[in-house]
Amino acid sequence: MARVTRRPGPGRAVRRGPVPGGLAGLADVSADGLIVVDKPGGMTSHDVVARIRRLARTRRVGHGGTLDPMATGVLVIGVNRATRLLTYVIGAEKSYTATIRLGQTTVTDDAEGEVTATASAAGVTDEAVRTALAALTGEIDQVPSAVSAIKVDGQRAYKRVRDGETVALAARRVTVSRLVVLAVRRDTPDLVDVDVDVTCSSGTYIRAIARDAGVALGVGGHLTALRRTAVGGFTLAEAATLPELEQRSPDVVSLPLAAAADRFFPRRDANGDEARVLSHGGPLAPAGIVGPYAVFGPAGNLLAIVSEREGRARAEIVLAPA
C-alpha cells in the first residue's frame, strides 16, 4: 500500500501507511488526549468506546470509569497515549444526580432489574428519608450491588447472578462526602421518589445507597435515574454528545495530552538535562510535590507522571515520545 501523507489540522495527528485493525484507508487519526463524553442512556461504556474508536480512527481508546447502561453523563475517554492517564481518572472523586424510589426492591438495585418485593412507602416521612440518607454519608462500609462488574473467582458478579447464582460480595470502605436531598416526591401511591445530589469516592455504588436507604426504612429501594455530573475536575459543562463528536470526526479530542495532564495533576517543569534523564526513565531529585504529578519539558511537552519515594522523583509512566 502506498504511503499516505496529509497535512494535520488543529488537534489532528498523521498516521503514515495502513491503519491496523480493520480501519485501513483512514489516514488521519485523532491526536493523543481526552474526550469528556455525555454518555446517553441505553449504551454501555464499552459501546461508547467502540463508537469513539470509529470516530477517532484508532483502536487505542479506553474509558475512565464504567457507567451502567441506564446511567447518563460524564464518561472520560482516553485516545492514543492518553489512555495511560485513565488509571488516575478512574480513581478520581465523582459526582451524580440520582432518583431513589422507595417502596420497591429490584434484583439489580436499579430500574433495569425485575421487581422482587414491594412495600408501601406512604408512611415514610421526609424526616425519616433524610435521616436514613444521612447515615449513608461519610466513610462507610458498603456492600456493592450483586449485579456489578466485580469479579468473583474470575467471573463477573452480574453474570453469576444472571446464571441463577446467589452472589454475596464483601463490604468495601468508600467515602460519600456529599449527599444532599434535592426533593422528596409522592407522585405515585405507595411510592416515594427522592432526588439526590451525591459526591463520592471511586468505587461507590449509588445503586447500593438506594438499596441500603430502602432497607433502613423497611420498604425497600432502588435507583430509577442516574446522571454523572463530574469526574474529578471534568464536568458536564464541557461534555460533548456522540452526535456532536460525529460532526467533528476525526478531530474528537477536546483536551490534548499535555493540557489534560496539566489540568489533572500538580505540575513540575524540568530543565533540559532533567528532561533527557526522565525521558529515558531515570529519576530526578525530589521537588517536594505531593504526587503523582506531571513533569513538563522546556518546550511545554509532557514527559511523565511522577511520584516521589525514597528521596527520588521516579516516573510512574513515561509519556515523552521515544
XYZ file of C-alpha atoms in Angstrom:
322
model
C 0.000 0.000 0.000
C 1.250 3.460 -0.839
C 2.360 5.759 1.943
C -0.235 8.399 2.695
C 0.676 11.834 3.993
C -1.783 14.564 4.891
C -1.151 17.895 6.476
C -2.574 17.806 10.002
C -5.115 20.370 11.113
C -5.594 21.545 14.705
C -5.830 18.629 17.126
C -5.065 16.138 14.372
C -2.181 13.705 14.101
C -0.993 11.968 10.966
C -0.592 8.238 10.523
C 1.502 7.146 7.569
C 0.748 3.836 5.997
C -2.127 1.445 6.697
C -4.212 1.808 9.829
C -4.395 -1.554 11.640
C -7.368 -3.437 12.953
C -9.887 -3.049 10.120
C -9.518 0.732 9.832
C -7.446 0.661 6.655
C -7.763 3.603 4.330
C -8.305 6.129 7.113
C -5.075 8.071 7.205
C -5.962 10.862 9.601
C -6.449 9.872 13.224
C -7.137 11.831 16.374
C -4.320 13.243 18.449
C -3.429 11.957 21.910
C -5.817 13.332 24.505
C -9.021 13.078 26.483
C -12.649 13.479 25.497
C -15.387 14.245 28.005
C -18.455 12.476 26.627
C -22.058 12.932 27.751
C -22.990 9.258 27.641
C -26.569 8.570 26.558
C -28.787 6.058 28.273
C -29.060 2.576 26.806
C -25.371 2.251 25.922
C -22.646 0.525 27.870
C -19.361 2.309 28.463
C -17.759 -0.201 26.083
C -20.330 0.730 23.431
C -19.155 4.341 23.717
C -15.519 3.269 23.449
C -16.340 1.317 20.287
C -18.045 4.370 18.794
C -15.100 6.624 19.638
C -12.686 4.144 18.052
C -14.554 4.572 14.810
C -14.770 8.349 15.096
C -11.153 8.811 16.212
C -9.935 6.230 13.684
C -7.706 4.448 16.162
C -8.030 1.371 18.340
C -6.153 2.954 21.250
C -9.240 4.136 23.108
C -10.369 3.472 26.676
C -12.666 4.914 29.331
C -12.026 6.259 32.826
C -14.759 4.637 34.924
C -17.742 2.498 33.959
C -21.276 3.863 33.782
C -24.198 1.424 33.793
C -26.286 1.330 30.599
C -29.158 3.109 32.371
C -26.886 5.938 33.517
C -26.037 9.065 31.561
C -23.461 11.803 31.891
C -19.727 12.269 32.184
C -17.613 9.478 30.729
C -13.949 10.399 30.275
C -12.421 8.778 27.192
C -8.696 8.491 26.512
C -7.324 8.368 22.977
C -3.914 7.012 21.960
C -1.201 7.801 24.569
C -3.749 9.476 26.835
C -5.198 6.047 27.629
C -2.281 5.788 30.075
C -3.780 8.600 32.145
C -7.045 6.747 32.659
C -5.841 4.786 35.677
C -5.699 8.127 37.519
C -9.062 9.291 36.167
C -10.706 6.079 37.360
C -9.607 6.816 40.919
C -10.930 10.401 40.938
C -13.859 11.610 43.030
C -17.194 11.524 41.196
C -20.491 13.418 41.435
C -24.005 12.333 40.461
C -27.617 13.352 40.493
C -29.953 10.424 41.054
C -33.502 9.409 41.886
C -34.148 6.789 44.556
C -37.534 5.048 44.554
C -38.686 3.821 47.939
C -41.285 1.044 48.137
C -39.815 -1.384 45.601
C -36.808 -3.713 45.610
C -35.252 -4.971 42.366
C -32.741 -7.694 41.632
C -30.271 -5.171 40.210
C -30.930 -2.355 42.730
C -31.969 -0.185 39.781
C -34.851 0.169 37.341
C -33.367 -2.279 34.845
C -33.974 -5.246 37.123
C -37.089 -7.224 37.947
C -39.064 -6.038 40.984
C -38.627 -8.677 43.695
C -40.539 -7.065 46.586
C -42.928 -4.193 47.259
C -43.985 -2.405 50.434
C -45.969 0.784 50.840
C -43.766 3.791 51.492
C -46.732 6.088 52.089
C -45.964 6.282 55.806
C -42.301 7.196 55.357
C -41.819 10.816 56.391
C -39.498 13.299 54.751
C -37.539 13.466 58.001
C -37.090 9.686 58.044
C -35.813 9.788 54.464
C -33.247 12.443 55.322
C -32.150 10.573 58.446
C -31.667 7.318 56.537
C -29.573 9.013 53.871
C -27.542 10.972 56.397
C -26.481 7.630 57.892
C -25.043 6.685 54.494
C -22.646 9.633 54.302
C -19.014 9.920 55.360
C -16.754 6.868 55.417
C -18.989 3.808 55.230
C -18.633 0.096 54.596
C -20.734 -0.519 51.506
C -21.668 -3.868 50.006
C -21.627 -3.450 46.209
C -24.648 -4.449 44.197
C -24.620 -8.174 43.445
C -25.213 -7.269 39.796
C -21.898 -5.472 39.365
C -18.741 -5.907 37.305
C -16.748 -7.097 40.328
C -15.108 -10.448 39.632
C -15.869 -13.446 41.828
C -13.494 -16.356 41.188
C -12.628 -14.904 37.794
C -16.198 -14.257 36.644
C -18.195 -11.030 36.760
C -20.728 -10.944 39.581
C -23.541 -9.854 37.260
C -23.020 -12.913 35.052
C -23.227 -15.230 38.052
C -26.495 -13.591 39.125
C -27.925 -13.882 35.607
C -26.962 -17.547 35.627
C -29.101 -18.023 38.721
C -26.409 -17.965 41.398
C -26.689 -16.137 44.695
C -23.722 -13.794 44.977
C -22.553 -12.312 48.284
C -19.919 -9.590 47.899
C -17.728 -8.312 50.695
C -18.217 -4.787 52.006
C -15.795 -2.109 50.848
C -14.812 1.117 52.565
C -15.974 4.100 50.487
C -16.460 7.790 51.190
C -19.686 9.656 50.464
C -18.528 13.214 51.020
C -21.769 14.876 49.973
C -25.343 13.560 49.862
C -27.960 16.290 49.519
C -31.692 15.603 49.278
C -32.994 17.835 46.494
C -36.644 16.778 46.619
C -38.983 14.191 48.108
C -41.844 13.452 45.708
C -45.028 11.421 46.245
C -46.399 11.292 42.721
C -47.392 7.599 42.807
C -49.444 5.914 45.542
C -47.299 3.869 47.965
C -44.072 5.031 46.354
C -41.709 7.843 47.341
C -39.177 9.258 44.874
C -36.139 11.021 46.333
C -33.925 13.207 44.157
C -30.362 13.429 45.485
C -27.015 15.020 44.644
C -24.038 12.832 45.589
C -20.265 13.281 45.596
C -18.300 10.182 46.463
C -15.050 8.284 46.157
C -14.249 5.938 43.318
C -15.848 2.535 43.812
C -19.029 3.858 45.437
C -22.255 2.367 44.100
C -25.177 4.812 44.020
C -27.447 1.813 43.488
C -26.244 0.462 46.808
C -27.114 3.748 48.523
C -30.665 3.426 47.164
C -30.866 -0.197 48.290
C -29.495 0.500 51.764
C -31.760 3.502 52.332
C -34.735 1.329 51.427
C -33.602 -1.387 53.808
C -33.114 1.106 56.635
C -36.634 2.457 56.095
C -38.138 -1.029 55.889
C -39.760 -0.544 52.483
C -37.011 -1.401 50.011
C -35.492 0.905 47.448
C -33.828 1.084 44.077
C -32.425 3.629 41.640
C -34.617 4.917 38.816
C -32.294 7.557 37.345
C -28.567 8.267 37.488
C -26.588 11.038 35.828
C -22.876 11.519 36.445
C -22.181 15.221 36.607
C -18.420 15.219 37.252
C -15.296 13.049 37.323
C -12.566 14.896 39.165
C -12.489 18.320 37.510
C -14.234 17.139 34.335
C -17.879 18.233 34.270
C -20.987 18.107 32.120
C -20.355 21.716 31.110
C -17.561 20.550 28.796
C -19.046 17.213 27.765
C -19.842 16.513 24.119
C -22.615 14.262 22.896
C -21.925 11.475 20.439
C -23.757 13.320 17.612
C -21.536 16.343 18.257
C -18.440 14.159 18.075
C -19.723 12.601 14.851
C -19.795 16.064 13.310
C -16.130 16.779 14.016
C -14.614 13.323 13.440
C -11.735 12.547 13.472
C -10.917 15.707 15.479
C -12.745 14.396 18.530
C -10.091 15.069 21.189
C -11.172 18.045 23.293
C -8.225 18.098 25.689
C -4.792 17.295 24.192
C -2.474 15.105 26.262
C -0.310 17.867 27.769
C -3.303 20.089 28.571
C -5.133 17.159 30.163
C -2.191 16.329 32.413
C -1.622 19.978 33.319
C -5.230 20.241 34.413
C -5.488 16.931 36.264
C -2.132 16.816 38.096
C 0.154 19.165 40.011
C 2.824 20.489 37.621
C 6.622 20.429 37.645
C 8.769 21.980 34.914
C 12.056 20.250 34.073
C 15.159 21.782 32.539
C 16.871 20.254 29.513
C 19.106 17.873 31.469
C 16.249 16.699 33.672
C 14.058 16.195 30.618
C 16.633 13.926 28.980
C 17.020 11.833 32.129
C 13.292 11.479 32.705
C 12.529 10.711 29.058
C 14.715 7.617 29.411
C 13.056 6.550 32.657
C 15.724 7.910 35.013
C 14.950 9.541 38.384
C 15.085 13.222 39.267
C 15.868 14.987 42.504
C 12.710 15.447 44.567
C 10.804 18.721 44.417
C 8.629 18.192 47.479
C 5.431 17.959 45.424
C 2.771 15.589 46.668
C 2.308 13.119 43.846
C 1.546 11.828 41.464
C 2.360 14.922 39.431
C 3.071 15.795 35.800
C 6.533 16.817 34.599
C 6.876 19.000 31.512
C 9.909 19.692 29.334
C 11.305 23.139 28.424
C 9.102 23.220 25.321
C 5.970 22.532 27.366
C 5.717 18.901 26.269
C 4.537 16.286 28.753
C 7.363 13.975 29.812
C 5.999 11.735 32.544
C 3.737 11.232 35.514
C 5.987 11.088 38.570
C 5.799 10.342 42.277
C 8.429 10.881 44.933
C 9.653 7.992 47.057
C 12.894 7.053 48.780
C 14.307 10.523 48.174
C 13.899 10.464 44.395
C 11.276 11.536 41.864
C 10.570 8.463 39.795
C 8.344 8.080 36.744
C 5.188 6.043 37.122
C 4.601 6.334 33.393
C 6.843 7.940 30.743
C 4.890 9.781 28.067
C 7.656 11.547 26.171
C 7.885 10.223 22.596
C 10.728 7.767 22.121
